[in-house]
Coordinates of C-alpha atoms in Angstrom, one line a residue:
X295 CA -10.8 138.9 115.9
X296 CA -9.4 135.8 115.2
X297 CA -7.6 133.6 117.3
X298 CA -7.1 129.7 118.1
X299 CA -7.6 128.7 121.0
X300 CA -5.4 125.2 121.0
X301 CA -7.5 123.0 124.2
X302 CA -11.1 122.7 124.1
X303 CA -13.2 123.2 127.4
X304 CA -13.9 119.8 129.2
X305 CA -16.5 118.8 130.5
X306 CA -16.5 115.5 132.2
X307 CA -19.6 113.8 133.7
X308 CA -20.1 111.0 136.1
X309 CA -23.3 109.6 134.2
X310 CA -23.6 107.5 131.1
X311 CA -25.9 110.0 129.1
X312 CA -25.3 114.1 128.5
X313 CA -28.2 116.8 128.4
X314 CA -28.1 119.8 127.5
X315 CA -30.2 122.9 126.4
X316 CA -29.6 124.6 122.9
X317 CA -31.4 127.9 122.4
X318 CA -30.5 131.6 120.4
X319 CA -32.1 134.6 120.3
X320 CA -32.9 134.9 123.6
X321 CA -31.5 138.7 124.8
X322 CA -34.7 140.2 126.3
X323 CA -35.6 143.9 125.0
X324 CA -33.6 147.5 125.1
X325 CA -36.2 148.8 127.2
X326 CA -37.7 148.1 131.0
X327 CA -37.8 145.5 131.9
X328 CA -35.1 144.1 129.8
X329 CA -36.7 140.8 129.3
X330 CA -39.8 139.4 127.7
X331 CA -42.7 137.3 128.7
X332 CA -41.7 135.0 126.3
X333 CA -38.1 134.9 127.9
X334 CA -39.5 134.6 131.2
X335 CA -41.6 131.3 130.6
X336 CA -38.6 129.9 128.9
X337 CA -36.3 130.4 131.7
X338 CA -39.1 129.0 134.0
X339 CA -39.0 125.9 131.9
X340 CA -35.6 125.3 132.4
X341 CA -35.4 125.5 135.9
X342 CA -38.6 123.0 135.8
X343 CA -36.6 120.7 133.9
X344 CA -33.3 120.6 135.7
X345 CA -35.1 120.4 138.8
X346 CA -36.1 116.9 137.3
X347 CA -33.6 116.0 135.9
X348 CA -29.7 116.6 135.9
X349 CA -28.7 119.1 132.8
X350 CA -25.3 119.2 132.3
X351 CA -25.1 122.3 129.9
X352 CA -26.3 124.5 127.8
X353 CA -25.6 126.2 124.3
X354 CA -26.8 130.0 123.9
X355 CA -26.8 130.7 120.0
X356 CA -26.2 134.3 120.0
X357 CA -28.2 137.5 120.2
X358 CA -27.4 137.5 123.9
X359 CA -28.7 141.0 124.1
X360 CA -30.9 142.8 121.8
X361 CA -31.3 145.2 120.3
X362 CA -27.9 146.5 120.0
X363 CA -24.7 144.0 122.1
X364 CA -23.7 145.6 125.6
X365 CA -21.4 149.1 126.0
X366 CA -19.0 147.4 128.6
X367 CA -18.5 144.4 131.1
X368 CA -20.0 146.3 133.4
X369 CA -23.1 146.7 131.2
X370 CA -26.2 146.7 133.4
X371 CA -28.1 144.1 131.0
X372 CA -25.8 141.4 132.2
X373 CA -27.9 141.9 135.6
X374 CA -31.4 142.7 134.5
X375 CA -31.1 140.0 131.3
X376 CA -29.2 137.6 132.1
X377 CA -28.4 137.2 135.6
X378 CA -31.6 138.0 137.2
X379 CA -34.0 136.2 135.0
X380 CA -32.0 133.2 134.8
X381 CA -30.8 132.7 138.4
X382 CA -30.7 129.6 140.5
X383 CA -29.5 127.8 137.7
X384 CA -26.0 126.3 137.9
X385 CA -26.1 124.9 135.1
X386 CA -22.7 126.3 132.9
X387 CA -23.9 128.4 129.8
X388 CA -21.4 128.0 126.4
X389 CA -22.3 131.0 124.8
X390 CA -21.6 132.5 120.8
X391 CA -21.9 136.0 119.6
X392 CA -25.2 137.3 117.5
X393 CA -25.4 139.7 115.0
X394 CA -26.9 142.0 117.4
X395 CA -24.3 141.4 119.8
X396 CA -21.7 142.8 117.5
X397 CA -23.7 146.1 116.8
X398 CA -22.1 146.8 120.5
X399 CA -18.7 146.1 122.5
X400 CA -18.5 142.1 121.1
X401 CA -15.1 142.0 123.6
X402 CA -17.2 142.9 126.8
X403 CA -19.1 139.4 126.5
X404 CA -16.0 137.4 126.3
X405 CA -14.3 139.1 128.9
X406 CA -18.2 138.9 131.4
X407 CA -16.4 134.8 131.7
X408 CA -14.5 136.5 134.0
X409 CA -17.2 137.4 136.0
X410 CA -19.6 135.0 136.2
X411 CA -19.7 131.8 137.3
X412 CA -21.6 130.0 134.6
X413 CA -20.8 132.7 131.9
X414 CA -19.0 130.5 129.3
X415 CA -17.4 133.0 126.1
X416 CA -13.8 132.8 126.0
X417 CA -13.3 133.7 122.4
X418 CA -15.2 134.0 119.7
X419 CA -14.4 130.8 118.3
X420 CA -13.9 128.1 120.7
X421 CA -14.4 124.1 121.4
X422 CA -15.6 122.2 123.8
X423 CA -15.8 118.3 124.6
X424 CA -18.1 116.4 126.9
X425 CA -17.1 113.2 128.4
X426 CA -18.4 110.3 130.3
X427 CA -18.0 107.5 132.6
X428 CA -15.4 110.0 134.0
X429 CA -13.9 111.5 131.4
X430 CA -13.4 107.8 129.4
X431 CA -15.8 108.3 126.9
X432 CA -15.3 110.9 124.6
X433 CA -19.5 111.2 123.9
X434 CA -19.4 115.3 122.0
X435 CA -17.0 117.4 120.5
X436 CA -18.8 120.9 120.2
X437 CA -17.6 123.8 118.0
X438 CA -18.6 127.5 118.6
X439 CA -18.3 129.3 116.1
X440 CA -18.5 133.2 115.7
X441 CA -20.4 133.4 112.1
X442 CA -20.0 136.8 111.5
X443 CA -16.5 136.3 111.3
X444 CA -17.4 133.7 108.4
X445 CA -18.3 135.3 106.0
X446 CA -17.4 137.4 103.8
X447 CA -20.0 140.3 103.7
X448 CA -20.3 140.2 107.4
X449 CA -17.0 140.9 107.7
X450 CA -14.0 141.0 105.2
X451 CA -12.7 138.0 102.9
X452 CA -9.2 137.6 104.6
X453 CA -11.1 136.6 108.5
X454 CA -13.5 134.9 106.5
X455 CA -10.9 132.9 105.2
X456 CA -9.2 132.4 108.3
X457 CA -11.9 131.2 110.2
X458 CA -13.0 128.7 107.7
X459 CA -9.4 127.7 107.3
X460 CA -10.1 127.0 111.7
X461 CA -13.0 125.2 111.6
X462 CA -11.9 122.8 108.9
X463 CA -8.4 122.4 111.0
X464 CA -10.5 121.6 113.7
X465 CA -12.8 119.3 112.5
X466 CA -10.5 117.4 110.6
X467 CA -8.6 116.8 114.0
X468 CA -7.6 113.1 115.1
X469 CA -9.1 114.3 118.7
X470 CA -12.4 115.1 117.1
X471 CA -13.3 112.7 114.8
X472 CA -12.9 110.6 118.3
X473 CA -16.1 111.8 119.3
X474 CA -19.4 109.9 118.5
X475 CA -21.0 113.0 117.9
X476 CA -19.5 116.1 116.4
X477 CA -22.0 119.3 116.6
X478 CA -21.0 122.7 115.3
X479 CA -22.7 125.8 116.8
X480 CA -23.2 129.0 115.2
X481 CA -25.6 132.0 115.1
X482 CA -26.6 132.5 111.7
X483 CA -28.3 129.1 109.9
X484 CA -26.7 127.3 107.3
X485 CA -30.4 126.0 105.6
X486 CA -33.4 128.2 106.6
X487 CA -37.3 127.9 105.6
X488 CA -37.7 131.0 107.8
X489 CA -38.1 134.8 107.5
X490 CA -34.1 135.5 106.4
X491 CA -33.7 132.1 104.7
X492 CA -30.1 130.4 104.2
X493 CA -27.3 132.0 104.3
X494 CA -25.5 131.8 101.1
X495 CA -21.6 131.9 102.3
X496 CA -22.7 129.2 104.8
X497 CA -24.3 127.3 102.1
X498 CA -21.8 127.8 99.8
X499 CA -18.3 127.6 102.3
X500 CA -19.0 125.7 105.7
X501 CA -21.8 123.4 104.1
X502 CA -19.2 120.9 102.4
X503 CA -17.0 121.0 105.6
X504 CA -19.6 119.8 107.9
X505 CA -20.4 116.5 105.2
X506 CA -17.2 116.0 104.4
X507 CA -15.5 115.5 108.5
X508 CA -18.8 113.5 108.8
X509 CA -20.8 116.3 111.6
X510 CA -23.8 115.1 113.4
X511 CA -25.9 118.2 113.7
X512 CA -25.5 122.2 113.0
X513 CA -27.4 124.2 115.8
X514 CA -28.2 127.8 115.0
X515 CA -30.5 130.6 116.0
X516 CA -31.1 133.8 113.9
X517 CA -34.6 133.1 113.1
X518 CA -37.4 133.3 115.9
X519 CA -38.4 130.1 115.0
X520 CA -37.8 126.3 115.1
X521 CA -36.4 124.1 112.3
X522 CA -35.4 120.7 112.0
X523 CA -34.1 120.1 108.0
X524 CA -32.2 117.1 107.5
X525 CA -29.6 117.2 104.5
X526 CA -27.6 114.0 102.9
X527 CA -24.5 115.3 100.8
X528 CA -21.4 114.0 99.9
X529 CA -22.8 110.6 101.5
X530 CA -23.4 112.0 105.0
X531 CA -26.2 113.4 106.5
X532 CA -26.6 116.5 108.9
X533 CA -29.3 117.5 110.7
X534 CA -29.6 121.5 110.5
X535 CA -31.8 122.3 113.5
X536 CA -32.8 126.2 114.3
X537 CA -34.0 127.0 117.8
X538 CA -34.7 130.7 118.2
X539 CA -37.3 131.5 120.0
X540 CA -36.3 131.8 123.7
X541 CA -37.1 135.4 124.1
X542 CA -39.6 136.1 121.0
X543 CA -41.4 134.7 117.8
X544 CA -42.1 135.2 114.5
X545 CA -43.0 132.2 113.1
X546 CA -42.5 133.4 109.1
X547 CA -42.1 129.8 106.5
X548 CA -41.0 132.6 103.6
X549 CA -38.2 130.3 102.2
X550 CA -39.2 126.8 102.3
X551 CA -39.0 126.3 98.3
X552 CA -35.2 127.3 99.0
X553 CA -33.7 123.9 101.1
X554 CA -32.7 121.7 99.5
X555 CA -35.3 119.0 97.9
X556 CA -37.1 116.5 100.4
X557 CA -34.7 118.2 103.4
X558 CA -37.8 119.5 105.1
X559 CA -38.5 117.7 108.5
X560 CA -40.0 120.1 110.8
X561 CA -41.4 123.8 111.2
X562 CA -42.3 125.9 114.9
X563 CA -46.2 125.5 115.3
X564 CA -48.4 125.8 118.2
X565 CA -45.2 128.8 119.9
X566 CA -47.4 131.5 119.8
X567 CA -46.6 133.9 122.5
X568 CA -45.2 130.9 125.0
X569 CA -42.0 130.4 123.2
X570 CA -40.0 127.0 123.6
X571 CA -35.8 125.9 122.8
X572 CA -34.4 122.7 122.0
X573 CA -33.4 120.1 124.6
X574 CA -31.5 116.8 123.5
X575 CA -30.3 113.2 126.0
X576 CA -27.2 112.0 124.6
X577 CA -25.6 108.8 124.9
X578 CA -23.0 106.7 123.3
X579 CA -25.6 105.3 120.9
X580 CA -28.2 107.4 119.9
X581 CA -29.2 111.9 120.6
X582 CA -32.8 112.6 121.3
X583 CA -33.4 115.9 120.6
X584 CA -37.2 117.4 121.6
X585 CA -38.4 121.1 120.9
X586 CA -39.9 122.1 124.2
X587 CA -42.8 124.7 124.7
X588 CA -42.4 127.0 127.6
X589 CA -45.6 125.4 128.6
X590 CA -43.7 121.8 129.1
X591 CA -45.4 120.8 125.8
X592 CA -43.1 118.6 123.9
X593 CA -43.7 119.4 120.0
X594 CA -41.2 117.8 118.1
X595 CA -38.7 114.7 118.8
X596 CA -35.9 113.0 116.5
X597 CA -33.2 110.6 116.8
X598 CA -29.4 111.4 115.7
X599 CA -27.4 107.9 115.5
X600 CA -23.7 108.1 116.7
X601 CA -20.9 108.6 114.4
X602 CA -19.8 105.3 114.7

């Protein structure tokens, strides 16, 4: 399950600024019709907004389809979730592996890439760079990250190892640290306020990586909610943000004495049934990130300065 894949993804855009979606947890239901409301109003937001505006990407968080992965890559959900309720989109999806999406055949969603034009999974690690003015400015360095494969009591301590002994090989990279913004992407949350709370081998294992290479944000999913907590350690400061509720909600604050002190910045209100994801402009000084409701409602903005 574990494998380096030496050349990140490129993506090289004509404009000065990048957008992009970021969303988890959005793999419909195991039952007719294989999608939710919530999913539905979601996807219609999308299409609203890149109808307005040009979106150059998007990252998909994991849980790609509940409640238990796909049986093959010929798996009828990559049709009646994926396919049909997202369609005239082009817009590439960069996808990671959930949880749930490891319950069934993990390897069938990375080899879909094969099959679909804007199907993104290549491995279950994997990096990708956006450029601009291009391909001269080297704007985000994105790493996907498989974090089941990260811990220890997801998986076993010697591909725990390994993969953390990746990500730091990776981020320490001279072609990284080029970027003025470095994001890491992964399903499970580092910090969490919400119904599951942190993850302790996260806390504990990839936390000090992402302060010490100096990263810019961590987006996860995991929890049906939306999270912004903002943590300075080691003298850098990363913006955890949590955007799972593309597909369903449960809204749960049952952790938030258990981030760090005076980390808190924002908790989902006002989601209800409509649902929303995260949506960020990026250019070579600053990234506005906005939570989104389904409903075109913007709830929550912040500003990430670049790297340098």
């Amino acid at each position: 399950m574990f494998r380096n894949i030496a050349r990140p993804i490129e993506l090289n855009i004509t404009s000065e600024e990048a957008r992009f979606f970021f969303f988890g947890d959005w793999g419909g239901i195991p039952t007719f019709p294989f999608r939710t409301t919530i999913q539905t109003k979601v996807a219609n937001l999308m299409k609203n907004i890149s109808k307005e505006t040009k979106v150059h990407f998007q990252l998909a968080l994991g849980d790609n389809f509940y409640s238990n992965g796909v049986k093959s890559v010929k798996d009828f959900r990559f049709n009646k979730t994926y396919e049909n309720v997202y369609k005239d989109m082009s817009i590439p999806w960069f996808l990671i592996l959930g949880n749930h999406d490891h319950i069934g055949n993990d390897r069938a969603q990375i080899q879909y890439t094969q099959f679909s034009k804007n199907w993104f999974l290549p491995d279950y690690n994997y990096k990708l760079t956006v450029k601009t003015h291009d391909g001269s400015q080297k704007l985000i360095f994105v790493i996907l990250l498989d974090t089941m494969l990260l811990c220890e009591n997801f998986s076993n301590k010697t591909i725990a190892r390994k993969n953390l002994l990746y990500v730091e090989e990776v981020l320490k990279s001279k072609y990284a640290q080029e970027h003025s913004y470095l994001i890491v992407a992964g399903h499970h949350p580092v910090w969490s306020m919400g119904q599951h709370g942190s993850v302790n081998c996260l806390v504990r294992n990839l936390r000090p990586l992402l302060h010490s290479y100096r990263v810019s944000a961590y987006l996860s999913g995991h929890e049906h909610d939306l999270e912004h907590i903002q943590n300075t350690y080691l003298n850098w400061t990363v913006n955890y943000v949590v955007s799972g509720v593309s597909s369903s909600v449960y809204n749960v604050k049952a952790n938030l004495t258990k981030i760090p002190y005076n980390s808190f910045r924002y908790f989902s209100s006002d989601v209800k049934k409509l649902g929303a994801l995260g949506y960020a402009e990026v250019d070579s000084n600053l990234m506005n990130v906005s939570f989104i409701r389904s409903d075109g409602a913007s709830l929550y903005n912040f500003t990430i300065p670049s790297r340098f």
